[in-house]
């Protein structure tokens, strides 16, 4: 036993831990993919499994035996880098042109799709008595944070189903994608408000202290958020220009990805240390600043590769590994178990219903048909990695504890299963009409969004064909790009980098 403990506590055991996490997350990710569920769910379940194994091993001896230590500094550091990479990629996927094209309809769908879940999450929290919350923080704020978690949407599954049904570019598909983009932006602002720190140094706090020695916490939070976005946009305009020039002179080179990672880290550090805003807010905004550029797809592919290989799996797995299962077990076996079980059921049921009602009602207000409104609501119902990130950030801020993670995990699993099934059932019961698709109301710039249909317009078919040809061309040229990059790396020492 002593020999085994010496091995586990050695400096090089971290390499075994990383290997175990990667193998477990990938294996369960493949399994999830085969049964039609997102691979990120497999990474999360792998972390839960490893955490339960740690719990079993801790019962042996004096509790110092474990398989993977979730609190290990190296693992937590890599996990933190992973979550910032994920949010940076999410920011880069923000398509402002798509928002403009779909006009007011998607804005209304998003607003109601945020307000209704936010209020329902707050209402559901009243199942739990006050004594089950952190008494050192504002109880109302903690209750509202459950609503903030429910505002998050992850429509990757919905998009895959809509692609399979060949209706992604119709009115419903375009509305879902655009609403999801806006949902991320609004959600990250809400998260910034809830998790902003007013205890430590911040620019806003220092400014208010010039006028009063006891600054109001809410005023400090709002001022910090406003100042952060002002500075972020100003720096982002400069970064956008620099990246554009770099892309013109050195297209498809690794230096673009390296500088993009540096920009992500600068924004994350600036948000946390200067403005008391969550680091992931900075990463998301950094991604938005260089989104929609000519080279952004190349940078995003490189970033996703780095995140996919190591950082993202460790982040999702570490959520499950680092949960306090002893505390969760005690809560479910205590006198408060009834409240926890009722809360879990209500959080899952009303969490899904909230998006269905909110987004569906928004679509109906915009004169969508009832079946189209239901499709939009169901398409926005699924939760995923963003929901987990919100919960994890709230846990670090003391707004939520491990006892409520089972409810969040169940919401992700059940919504991931039900969303594709319900979407396919709706499209089967209300098939798209043949012929020319019905047009939606004009957007702000006069562009109409077509209704979904099996026979889409000729322009859409041509665009789809062109896109497929471009994708094929990009794949065929990937080897050539890598060769060019390798040549650049060899040549750069011999010449001054542009």
Short mmCIF file of C-alpha atoms in Angstrom, two decimals:
data_model
loop_
_atom_site.label_atom_id
_atom_site.label_comp_id
_atom_site.label_asym_id
_atom_site.label_seq_id
_atom_site.Cartn_x
_atom_site.Cartn_y
_atom_site.Cartn_z
CA UNK A 1 0.00 0.00 0.00
CA UNK A 2 2.80 2.41 0.92
CA UNK A 3 4.54 1.72 -2.40
CA UNK A 4 1.29 2.41 -4.29
CA UNK A 5 0.75 5.65 -2.39
CA UNK A 6 4.32 6.75 -3.15
CA UNK A 7 3.66 6.18 -6.87
CA UNK A 8 0.34 8.06 -6.80
CA UNK A 9 1.82 11.01 -4.92
CA UNK A 10 4.88 11.27 -7.18
CA UNK A 11 5.29 14.23 -9.53
CA UNK A 12 4.86 12.05 -12.62
CA UNK A 13 1.51 10.51 -11.66
CA UNK A 14 -0.11 13.56 -13.29
CA UNK A 15 0.81 12.04 -16.66
CA UNK A 16 -1.19 8.91 -15.82
CA UNK A 17 -4.08 11.09 -14.68
CA UNK A 18 -4.12 12.97 -17.96
CA UNK A 19 -4.01 9.72 -19.91
CA UNK A 20 -6.88 8.25 -17.86
CA UNK A 21 -9.03 11.35 -18.39
CA UNK A 22 -8.40 11.45 -22.15
CA UNK A 23 -9.11 7.74 -22.63
CA UNK A 24 -12.27 7.87 -20.49
CA UNK A 25 -13.69 11.00 -22.11
CA UNK A 26 -13.00 9.84 -25.65
CA UNK A 27 -14.36 6.34 -25.06
CA UNK A 28 -17.62 7.56 -23.55
CA UNK A 29 -17.77 10.36 -26.15
CA UNK A 30 -17.69 7.79 -28.96
CA UNK A 31 -20.38 5.79 -27.18
CA UNK A 32 -22.60 8.88 -26.87
CA UNK A 33 -22.09 9.68 -30.54
CA UNK A 34 -23.14 6.17 -31.57
CA UNK A 35 -26.46 6.52 -29.73
CA UNK A 36 -27.08 9.99 -31.14
CA UNK A 37 -26.08 12.15 -28.16
CA UNK A 38 -23.42 14.91 -27.99
CA UNK A 39 -19.88 13.78 -27.20
CA UNK A 40 -19.56 16.47 -24.53
CA UNK A 41 -22.09 14.49 -22.54
CA UNK A 42 -19.70 11.54 -22.65
CA UNK A 43 -16.89 13.72 -21.27
CA UNK A 44 -19.11 14.87 -18.42
CA UNK A 45 -20.22 11.32 -17.58
CA UNK A 46 -16.60 10.16 -17.71
CA UNK A 47 -15.78 12.75 -15.06
CA UNK A 48 -18.69 11.58 -12.91
CA UNK A 49 -17.51 7.96 -13.27
CA UNK A 50 -13.94 8.88 -12.28
CA UNK A 51 -15.27 10.88 -9.35
CA UNK A 52 -17.27 7.89 -8.11
CA UNK A 53 -14.17 5.66 -8.47
CA UNK A 54 -12.25 8.20 -6.38
CA UNK A 55 -15.02 8.05 -3.79
CA UNK A 56 -14.71 4.26 -3.61
CA UNK A 57 -10.92 4.37 -3.34
CA UNK A 58 -11.09 7.00 -0.60
CA UNK A 59 -12.90 4.49 1.60
CA UNK A 60 -9.77 2.31 1.51
CA UNK A 61 -7.09 3.13 4.06
CA UNK A 62 -6.82 6.69 5.33
CA UNK A 63 -8.55 8.32 2.32
CA UNK A 64 -5.35 9.31 0.49
CA UNK A 65 -5.88 6.81 -2.35
CA UNK A 66 -7.36 8.14 -5.60
CA UNK A 67 -7.27 7.56 -9.34
CA UNK A 68 -7.49 11.18 -10.56
CA UNK A 69 -7.18 14.15 -8.22
CA UNK A 70 -9.58 16.82 -9.46
CA UNK A 71 -8.04 19.48 -7.21
CA UNK A 72 -4.57 18.97 -8.70
CA UNK A 73 -3.21 22.39 -9.72
CA UNK A 74 -2.09 21.19 -13.15
CA UNK A 75 -5.51 19.68 -13.95
CA UNK A 76 -7.46 22.71 -12.73
CA UNK A 77 -5.17 25.04 -14.71
CA UNK A 78 -5.65 23.05 -17.92
CA UNK A 79 -9.40 22.90 -17.25
CA UNK A 80 -9.52 26.70 -16.85
CA UNK A 81 -7.67 27.14 -20.13
CA UNK A 82 -10.16 24.72 -21.70
CA UNK A 83 -13.25 26.66 -20.65
CA UNK A 84 -11.74 29.88 -22.00
CA UNK A 85 -10.98 28.17 -25.32
CA UNK A 86 -14.59 26.95 -25.51
CA UNK A 87 -16.00 30.42 -24.90
CA UNK A 88 -13.52 31.99 -27.34
CA UNK A 89 -14.69 29.59 -30.05
CA UNK A 90 -18.31 30.37 -29.17
CA UNK A 91 -17.57 34.06 -29.62
CA UNK A 92 -15.94 33.43 -32.99
CA UNK A 93 -19.09 31.63 -34.15
CA UNK A 94 -21.16 34.77 -33.49
CA UNK A 95 -22.34 35.84 -36.93
CA UNK A 96 -23.50 39.47 -36.88
CA UNK A 97 -24.61 39.22 -40.50
CA UNK A 98 -26.94 36.35 -39.61
CA UNK A 99 -28.48 38.46 -36.87
CA UNK A 100 -29.08 41.35 -39.27
CA UNK A 101 -30.48 39.05 -41.97
CA UNK A 102 -33.14 37.48 -39.77
CA UNK A 103 -34.27 40.83 -38.40
CA UNK A 104 -36.63 41.53 -35.55
CA UNK A 105 -38.20 38.05 -35.35
CA UNK A 106 -35.12 36.36 -33.89
CA UNK A 107 -34.62 39.21 -31.42
CA UNK A 108 -38.17 38.78 -30.07
CA UNK A 109 -37.72 34.99 -29.90
CA UNK A 110 -34.46 35.45 -27.99
CA UNK A 111 -35.78 38.03 -25.53
CA UNK A 112 -38.78 35.90 -24.55
CA UNK A 113 -36.56 32.81 -24.60
CA UNK A 114 -34.38 34.48 -21.95
CA UNK A 115 -37.00 36.21 -19.80
CA UNK A 116 -39.35 33.22 -19.40
CA UNK A 117 -36.64 30.69 -18.32
CA UNK A 118 -35.07 33.32 -16.06
CA UNK A 119 -38.33 33.87 -14.18
CA UNK A 120 -39.28 30.18 -14.15
CA UNK A 121 -35.87 29.20 -12.74
CA UNK A 122 -36.35 31.77 -9.99
CA UNK A 123 -39.84 30.41 -9.26
CA UNK A 124 -38.66 26.78 -9.15
CA UNK A 125 -35.94 27.71 -6.64
CA UNK A 126 -38.63 28.42 -4.03
CA UNK A 127 -39.09 24.67 -3.67
CA UNK A 128 -35.85 24.85 -1.67
CA UNK A 129 -36.02 26.40 1.82
CA UNK A 130 -33.74 29.33 2.66
CA UNK A 131 -31.53 27.22 4.94
CA UNK A 132 -30.27 25.24 1.91
CA UNK A 133 -28.59 28.32 0.42
CA UNK A 134 -25.31 30.06 1.18
CA UNK A 135 -26.20 32.31 4.10
CA UNK A 136 -23.22 34.59 3.45
CA UNK A 137 -24.62 35.77 0.12
CA UNK A 138 -27.88 37.40 -0.92
CA UNK A 139 -30.57 34.69 -1.02
CA UNK A 140 -32.61 36.35 -3.78
CA UNK A 141 -29.49 36.59 -5.95
CA UNK A 142 -28.83 32.87 -5.45
CA UNK A 143 -32.42 32.01 -6.38
CA UNK A 144 -32.27 34.14 -9.50
CA UNK A 145 -29.04 32.40 -10.51
CA UNK A 146 -31.03 29.21 -11.19
CA UNK A 147 -32.94 31.28 -13.73
CA UNK A 148 -29.64 32.49 -15.20
CA UNK A 149 -28.56 28.87 -15.70
CA UNK A 150 -31.80 28.12 -17.56
CA UNK A 151 -31.23 30.98 -20.03
CA UNK A 152 -28.30 29.11 -21.60
CA UNK A 153 -28.97 27.21 -24.83
CA UNK A 154 -26.90 24.72 -26.80
CA UNK A 155 -28.45 24.05 -30.19
CA UNK A 156 -25.75 21.84 -31.67
CA UNK A 157 -28.10 18.84 -31.59
CA UNK A 158 -30.97 20.86 -33.07
CA UNK A 159 -28.77 22.09 -35.92
CA UNK A 160 -27.67 18.51 -36.68
CA UNK A 161 -31.31 17.37 -36.85
CA UNK A 162 -32.32 20.32 -39.05
CA UNK A 163 -29.43 19.54 -41.40
CA UNK A 164 -30.52 15.91 -41.56
CA UNK A 165 -34.04 17.01 -42.46
CA UNK A 166 -32.68 19.52 -45.01
CA UNK A 167 -34.50 22.48 -43.39
CA UNK A 168 -31.64 24.31 -41.70
CA UNK A 169 -31.85 27.26 -44.12
CA UNK A 170 -35.61 27.66 -43.82
CA UNK A 171 -37.46 30.11 -41.59
CA UNK A 172 -37.43 27.83 -38.55
CA UNK A 173 -33.79 26.78 -38.93
CA UNK A 174 -32.55 30.34 -39.47
CA UNK A 175 -34.56 31.57 -36.48
CA UNK A 176 -33.13 28.88 -34.19
CA UNK A 177 -29.52 29.53 -35.21
CA UNK A 178 -29.83 33.31 -34.92
CA UNK A 179 -31.71 33.14 -31.61
CA UNK A 180 -28.97 30.87 -30.24
CA UNK A 181 -26.32 33.44 -31.19
CA UNK A 182 -28.21 36.24 -29.45
CA UNK A 183 -28.93 33.90 -26.53
CA UNK A 184 -25.20 33.44 -25.95
CA UNK A 185 -24.58 37.19 -26.00
CA UNK A 186 -27.39 38.00 -23.56
CA UNK A 187 -26.50 35.01 -21.38
CA UNK A 188 -22.88 36.08 -21.02
CA UNK A 189 -23.98 39.58 -19.96
CA UNK A 190 -26.34 38.08 -17.34
CA UNK A 191 -23.53 35.84 -16.08
CA UNK A 192 -21.20 38.84 -15.84
CA UNK A 193 -23.75 40.68 -13.70
CA UNK A 194 -24.23 37.73 -11.34
CA UNK A 195 -20.60 36.71 -10.91
CA UNK A 196 -18.89 40.12 -10.97
CA UNK A 197 -16.67 40.60 -7.92
CA UNK A 198 -16.84 43.81 -5.87
CA UNK A 199 -14.55 42.73 -3.02
CA UNK A 200 -11.20 42.86 -4.79
CA UNK A 201 -9.63 45.64 -6.88
CA UNK A 202 -11.42 46.79 -10.01
CA UNK A 203 -11.34 49.90 -12.19
CA UNK A 204 -14.97 50.72 -11.48
CA UNK A 205 -14.54 50.35 -7.72
CA UNK A 206 -11.46 52.57 -7.72
CA UNK A 207 -13.31 55.24 -9.67
CA UNK A 208 -16.34 55.26 -7.33
CA UNK A 209 -14.06 55.35 -4.28
CA UNK A 210 -12.88 58.76 -5.45
CA UNK A 211 -16.30 60.06 -4.40
CA UNK A 212 -17.25 57.76 -1.52
CA UNK A 213 -15.44 55.35 0.80
CA UNK A 214 -18.33 52.85 0.81
CA UNK A 215 -19.27 52.27 -2.85
CA UNK A 216 -22.55 50.53 -3.66
CA UNK A 217 -21.86 46.95 -4.82
CA UNK A 218 -24.52 46.99 -7.56
CA UNK A 219 -23.26 50.31 -8.93
CA UNK A 220 -19.69 48.99 -8.94
CA UNK A 221 -20.81 45.87 -10.83
CA UNK A 222 -22.69 47.80 -13.52
CA UNK A 223 -19.87 50.33 -13.95
CA UNK A 224 -17.28 47.54 -14.25
CA UNK A 225 -19.33 45.75 -16.91
CA UNK A 226 -19.88 48.94 -18.92
CA UNK A 227 -16.20 49.91 -18.69
CA UNK A 228 -15.12 46.41 -19.64
CA UNK A 229 -17.23 46.36 -22.80
CA UNK A 230 -16.08 49.87 -23.77
CA UNK A 231 -12.41 48.91 -23.40
CA UNK A 232 -12.98 45.49 -25.02
CA UNK A 233 -14.66 47.00 -28.08
CA UNK A 234 -11.96 49.67 -28.45
CA UNK A 235 -9.16 47.10 -28.24
CA UNK A 236 -11.20 44.75 -30.42
CA UNK A 237 -11.37 47.30 -33.23
CA UNK A 238 -7.57 47.53 -33.17
CA UNK A 239 -7.22 43.72 -32.98
CA UNK A 240 -9.64 43.28 -35.88
CA UNK A 241 -7.54 45.65 -38.03
CA UNK A 242 -4.28 43.91 -37.07
CA UNK A 243 -5.66 40.45 -37.83
CA UNK A 244 -7.07 41.68 -41.13
CA UNK A 245 -3.67 43.01 -42.21
CA UNK A 246 -1.91 39.85 -41.04
CA UNK A 247 -4.41 37.76 -42.99
CA UNK A 248 -3.79 39.78 -46.15
CA UNK A 249 0.01 39.47 -45.96
CA UNK A 250 0.29 35.98 -44.44
CA UNK A 251 -2.94 34.05 -45.03
CA UNK A 252 -3.43 30.64 -43.37
CA UNK A 253 -0.35 30.76 -41.16
CA UNK A 254 0.05 29.50 -37.64
CA UNK A 255 1.00 32.93 -36.35
CA UNK A 256 -2.66 33.96 -36.73
CA UNK A 257 -3.76 31.19 -34.37
CA UNK A 258 -0.98 31.99 -31.89
CA UNK A 259 -1.92 35.67 -31.75
CA UNK A 260 -5.60 34.67 -31.45
CA UNK A 261 -4.82 32.54 -28.39
CA UNK A 262 -2.83 35.45 -26.95
CA UNK A 263 -5.82 37.77 -27.53
CA UNK A 264 -8.11 35.29 -25.76
CA UNK A 265 -5.84 35.16 -22.71
CA UNK A 266 -5.38 38.95 -22.59
CA UNK A 267 -9.14 39.55 -22.64
CA UNK A 268 -9.77 36.83 -20.04
CA UNK A 269 -7.11 38.21 -17.68
CA UNK A 270 -8.22 41.79 -18.24
CA UNK A 271 -11.86 40.94 -17.46
CA UNK A 272 -11.02 39.13 -14.22
CA UNK A 273 -8.24 41.31 -12.81
CA UNK A 274 -9.18 44.83 -13.93
CA UNK A 275 -12.98 44.75 -14.04
CA UNK A 276 -13.98 41.92 -11.70
CA UNK A 277 -15.86 40.19 -14.53
CA UNK A 278 -15.64 36.42 -15.10
CA UNK A 279 -12.67 35.47 -17.31
CA UNK A 280 -14.93 33.50 -19.67
CA UNK A 281 -16.76 36.76 -20.46
CA UNK A 282 -13.49 38.19 -21.71
CA UNK A 283 -12.76 35.09 -23.79
CA UNK A 284 -16.20 35.20 -25.41
CA UNK A 285 -15.90 38.89 -26.26
CA UNK A 286 -12.39 38.33 -27.65
CA UNK A 287 -13.82 35.74 -30.03
CA UNK A 288 -16.52 38.17 -31.15
CA UNK A 289 -13.90 40.81 -31.93
CA UNK A 290 -12.23 38.72 -34.63
CA UNK A 291 -15.33 36.85 -35.82
CA UNK A 292 -16.60 37.14 -39.41
CA UNK A 293 -13.13 37.82 -40.77
CA UNK A 294 -11.70 36.15 -43.86
CA UNK A 295 -9.25 34.13 -41.74
CA UNK A 296 -11.58 33.49 -38.78
CA UNK A 297 -12.61 30.03 -40.02
CA UNK A 298 -8.95 29.00 -40.24
CA UNK A 299 -8.20 30.32 -36.75
CA UNK A 300 -11.33 28.66 -35.35
CA UNK A 301 -10.35 25.27 -36.81
CA UNK A 302 -6.90 25.56 -35.23
CA UNK A 303 -8.35 26.61 -31.89
CA UNK A 304 -10.90 23.81 -31.92
CA UNK A 305 -8.15 21.28 -32.64
CA UNK A 306 -6.12 22.45 -29.64
CA UNK A 307 -9.17 22.50 -27.38
CA UNK A 308 -10.49 19.14 -28.62
CA UNK A 309 -7.20 17.30 -28.08
CA UNK A 310 -6.66 18.17 -24.41
CA UNK A 311 -8.22 21.25 -22.86
CA UNK A 312 -11.96 20.75 -23.40
CA UNK A 313 -12.06 17.08 -22.28
CA UNK A 314 -10.25 17.99 -19.07
CA UNK A 315 -12.65 20.84 -18.34
CA UNK A 316 -15.81 18.75 -18.70
CA UNK A 317 -14.34 15.72 -16.97
CA UNK A 318 -13.01 17.81 -14.10
CA UNK A 319 -16.53 19.09 -13.36
CA UNK A 320 -17.59 15.52 -12.57
CA UNK A 321 -14.32 14.58 -10.85
CA UNK A 322 -14.23 17.55 -8.49
CA UNK A 323 -17.81 17.25 -7.22
CA UNK A 324 -18.11 16.54 -3.50
CA UNK A 325 -19.94 13.21 -3.68
CA UNK A 326 -19.88 12.78 0.08
CA UNK A 327 -21.76 16.04 0.48
CA UNK A 328 -24.20 15.16 -2.29
CA UNK A 329 -24.84 11.76 -0.73
CA UNK A 330 -25.44 13.27 2.69
CA UNK A 331 -27.89 15.79 1.23
CA UNK A 332 -29.90 13.10 -0.55
CA UNK A 333 -30.08 11.04 2.64
CA UNK A 334 -30.88 13.96 4.95
CA UNK A 335 -34.23 15.35 5.99
CA UNK A 336 -33.98 17.75 3.02
CA UNK A 337 -33.91 14.90 0.48
CA UNK A 338 -37.56 15.48 -0.46
CA UNK A 339 -36.81 19.09 -1.38
CA UNK A 340 -33.80 18.05 -3.48
CA UNK A 341 -35.74 15.38 -5.39
CA UNK A 342 -38.70 17.70 -6.03
CA UNK A 343 -36.33 20.44 -7.15
CA UNK A 344 -34.52 18.09 -9.57
CA UNK A 345 -37.81 17.03 -11.17
CA UNK A 346 -39.15 20.58 -11.41
CA UNK A 347 -35.85 21.98 -12.69
CA UNK A 348 -35.76 19.47 -15.55
CA UNK A 349 -39.45 19.66 -16.51
CA UNK A 350 -39.90 23.41 -16.20
CA UNK A 351 -36.41 24.09 -17.53
CA UNK A 352 -37.34 22.48 -20.85
CA UNK A 353 -40.87 23.91 -20.84
CA UNK A 354 -39.52 27.42 -20.23
CA UNK A 355 -37.59 27.52 -23.51
CA UNK A 356 -40.45 25.86 -25.37
CA UNK A 357 -42.96 28.43 -24.09
CA UNK A 358 -40.70 31.48 -24.28
CA UNK A 359 -39.22 30.91 -27.74
CA UNK A 360 -42.42 29.42 -29.12
CA UNK A 361 -44.44 32.39 -27.90
CA UNK A 362 -41.91 34.76 -29.43
CA UNK A 363 -42.24 32.99 -32.78
CA UNK A 364 -46.05 33.13 -32.58
CA UNK A 365 -45.92 36.88 -31.86
CA UNK A 366 -43.92 37.20 -35.09
CA UNK A 367 -46.83 35.50 -36.94
CA UNK A 368 -45.25 32.09 -37.30
CA UNK A 369 -47.71 29.23 -37.64
CA UNK A 370 -48.41 27.11 -34.57
CA UNK A 371 -46.39 24.16 -35.85
CA UNK A 372 -43.49 26.46 -36.76
CA UNK A 373 -43.62 28.08 -33.31
CA UNK A 374 -43.46 24.64 -31.68
CA UNK A 375 -40.48 23.70 -33.84
CA UNK A 376 -38.63 26.87 -32.80
CA UNK A 377 -39.42 26.29 -29.12
CA UNK A 378 -38.30 22.67 -29.18
CA UNK A 379 -35.18 23.54 -31.17
CA UNK A 380 -34.13 25.99 -28.44
CA UNK A 381 -34.96 23.58 -25.60
CA UNK A 382 -31.70 21.61 -25.51
CA UNK A 383 -28.98 22.44 -22.97
CA UNK A 384 -25.29 21.56 -23.09
CA UNK A 385 -21.82 22.87 -22.41
CA UNK A 386 -22.86 26.52 -21.90
CA UNK A 387 -25.26 25.47 -19.14
CA UNK A 388 -22.41 23.58 -17.45
CA UNK A 389 -20.07 26.55 -17.77
CA UNK A 390 -22.66 28.83 -16.19
CA UNK A 391 -23.19 26.41 -13.30
CA UNK A 392 -19.47 25.90 -12.74
CA UNK A 393 -18.82 29.65 -12.72
CA UNK A 394 -21.68 30.10 -10.25
CA UNK A 395 -20.24 27.38 -8.01
CA UNK A 396 -16.88 29.15 -7.90
CA UNK A 397 -18.69 32.37 -6.93
CA UNK A 398 -20.60 30.55 -4.15
CA UNK A 399 -24.00 30.98 -5.84
CA UNK A 400 -24.65 27.26 -6.27
CA UNK A 401 -23.35 24.11 -4.57
CA UNK A 402 -22.76 20.51 -5.62
CA UNK A 403 -26.11 19.32 -4.28
CA UNK A 404 -27.88 20.86 -7.28
CA UNK A 405 -25.58 19.49 -9.98
CA UNK A 406 -27.66 16.30 -10.42
CA UNK A 407 -30.56 18.52 -11.56
CA UNK A 408 -28.34 20.29 -14.10
CA UNK A 409 -26.84 17.04 -15.42
CA UNK A 410 -30.30 15.47 -15.74
CA UNK A 411 -31.56 18.54 -17.64
CA UNK A 412 -28.69 18.24 -20.12
CA UNK A 413 -29.18 14.49 -20.62
CA UNK A 414 -32.98 14.51 -20.95
CA UNK A 415 -33.14 17.61 -23.18
CA UNK A 416 -30.40 16.13 -25.40
CA UNK A 417 -32.48 12.98 -25.85
CA UNK A 418 -35.93 14.55 -26.24
CA UNK A 419 -35.06 17.47 -28.56
CA UNK A 420 -34.09 15.43 -31.67
CA UNK A 421 -36.95 12.99 -31.12
CA UNK A 422 -39.57 15.74 -30.81
CA UNK A 423 -38.19 17.70 -33.77
CA UNK A 424 -38.35 14.66 -36.03
CA UNK A 425 -41.88 13.85 -34.84
CA UNK A 426 -43.04 17.39 -35.59
CA UNK A 427 -41.53 17.42 -39.06
CA UNK A 428 -43.09 14.03 -39.74
CA UNK A 429 -46.54 15.19 -38.58
CA UNK A 430 -46.24 18.60 -40.25
CA UNK A 431 -44.12 17.92 -43.33
CA UNK A 432 -42.77 20.80 -45.36
CA UNK A 433 -44.88 21.76 -48.31
CA UNK A 434 -43.55 21.28 -51.78
CA UNK A 435 -43.23 24.15 -54.15
CA UNK A 436 -41.94 27.61 -53.40
CA UNK A 437 -41.45 28.19 -49.68
CA UNK A 438 -43.53 30.77 -47.87
CA UNK A 439 -41.60 33.89 -47.01
CA UNK A 440 -41.26 35.34 -43.56
CA UNK A 441 -41.72 39.06 -42.85
CA UNK A 442 -38.93 41.22 -44.13
CA UNK A 443 -36.02 41.87 -41.80
CA UNK A 444 -34.54 45.28 -41.10
CA UNK A 445 -32.38 45.24 -44.21
CA UNK A 446 -35.24 44.07 -46.44
CA UNK A 447 -34.14 40.44 -46.67
CA UNK A 448 -36.90 37.85 -46.37
CA UNK A 449 -36.28 34.55 -44.60
CA UNK A 450 -37.80 31.59 -46.42
CA UNK A 451 -40.02 29.06 -44.70
CA UNK A 452 -38.54 25.60 -44.36
CA UNK A 453 -39.27 23.26 -47.26
CA UNK A 454 -38.04 20.10 -48.88
CA UNK A 455 -37.93 21.91 -52.19
CA UNK A 456 -35.97 25.04 -51.27
CA UNK A 457 -35.46 27.84 -53.70
CA UNK A 458 -33.05 27.48 -56.61
CA UNK A 459 -30.75 30.10 -55.12
CA UNK A 460 -30.50 28.17 -51.85
CA UNK A 461 -29.73 24.93 -53.73
CA UNK A 462 -27.01 26.65 -55.72
CA UNK A 463 -25.56 28.19 -52.58
CA UNK A 464 -25.57 24.82 -50.87
CA UNK A 465 -23.78 23.23 -53.85
CA UNK A 466 -21.19 26.00 -53.89
CA UNK A 467 -20.64 25.62 -50.14
CA UNK A 468 -20.16 21.86 -50.52
CA UNK A 469 -17.64 22.40 -53.33
CA UNK A 470 -15.77 24.91 -51.17
CA UNK A 471 -15.71 22.52 -48.23
CA UNK A 472 -14.37 19.74 -50.46
CA UNK A 473 -11.75 22.07 -51.88
CA UNK A 474 -10.67 23.12 -48.41
CA UNK A 475 -10.31 19.50 -47.34
CA UNK A 476 -8.27 18.62 -50.42
CA UNK A 477 -6.01 21.61 -49.86
CA UNK A 478 -5.47 20.99 -46.15
CA UNK A 479 -2.27 19.01 -46.78
CA UNK A 480 -0.94 21.78 -49.00
CA UNK A 481 -1.68 24.35 -46.29
CA UNK A 482 0.16 22.30 -43.69
CA UNK A 483 3.15 21.98 -46.05
CA UNK A 484 3.16 25.74 -46.64
CA UNK A 485 3.04 26.35 -42.90
CA UNK A 486 5.94 23.97 -42.34
CA UNK A 487 7.95 25.79 -45.01
CA UNK A 488 7.14 29.06 -43.33
CA UNK A 489 8.39 27.77 -39.97
CA UNK A 490 11.68 26.71 -41.61
CA UNK A 491 12.07 29.96 -43.51
CA UNK A 492 11.13 32.31 -40.69
CA UNK A 493 14.46 31.97 -38.81
CA UNK A 494 16.24 33.07 -41.98
CA UNK A 495 14.14 36.17 -42.58
CA UNK A 496 12.39 38.79 -40.56
CA UNK A 497 8.79 37.91 -39.73
CA UNK A 498 6.34 40.25 -41.31
#
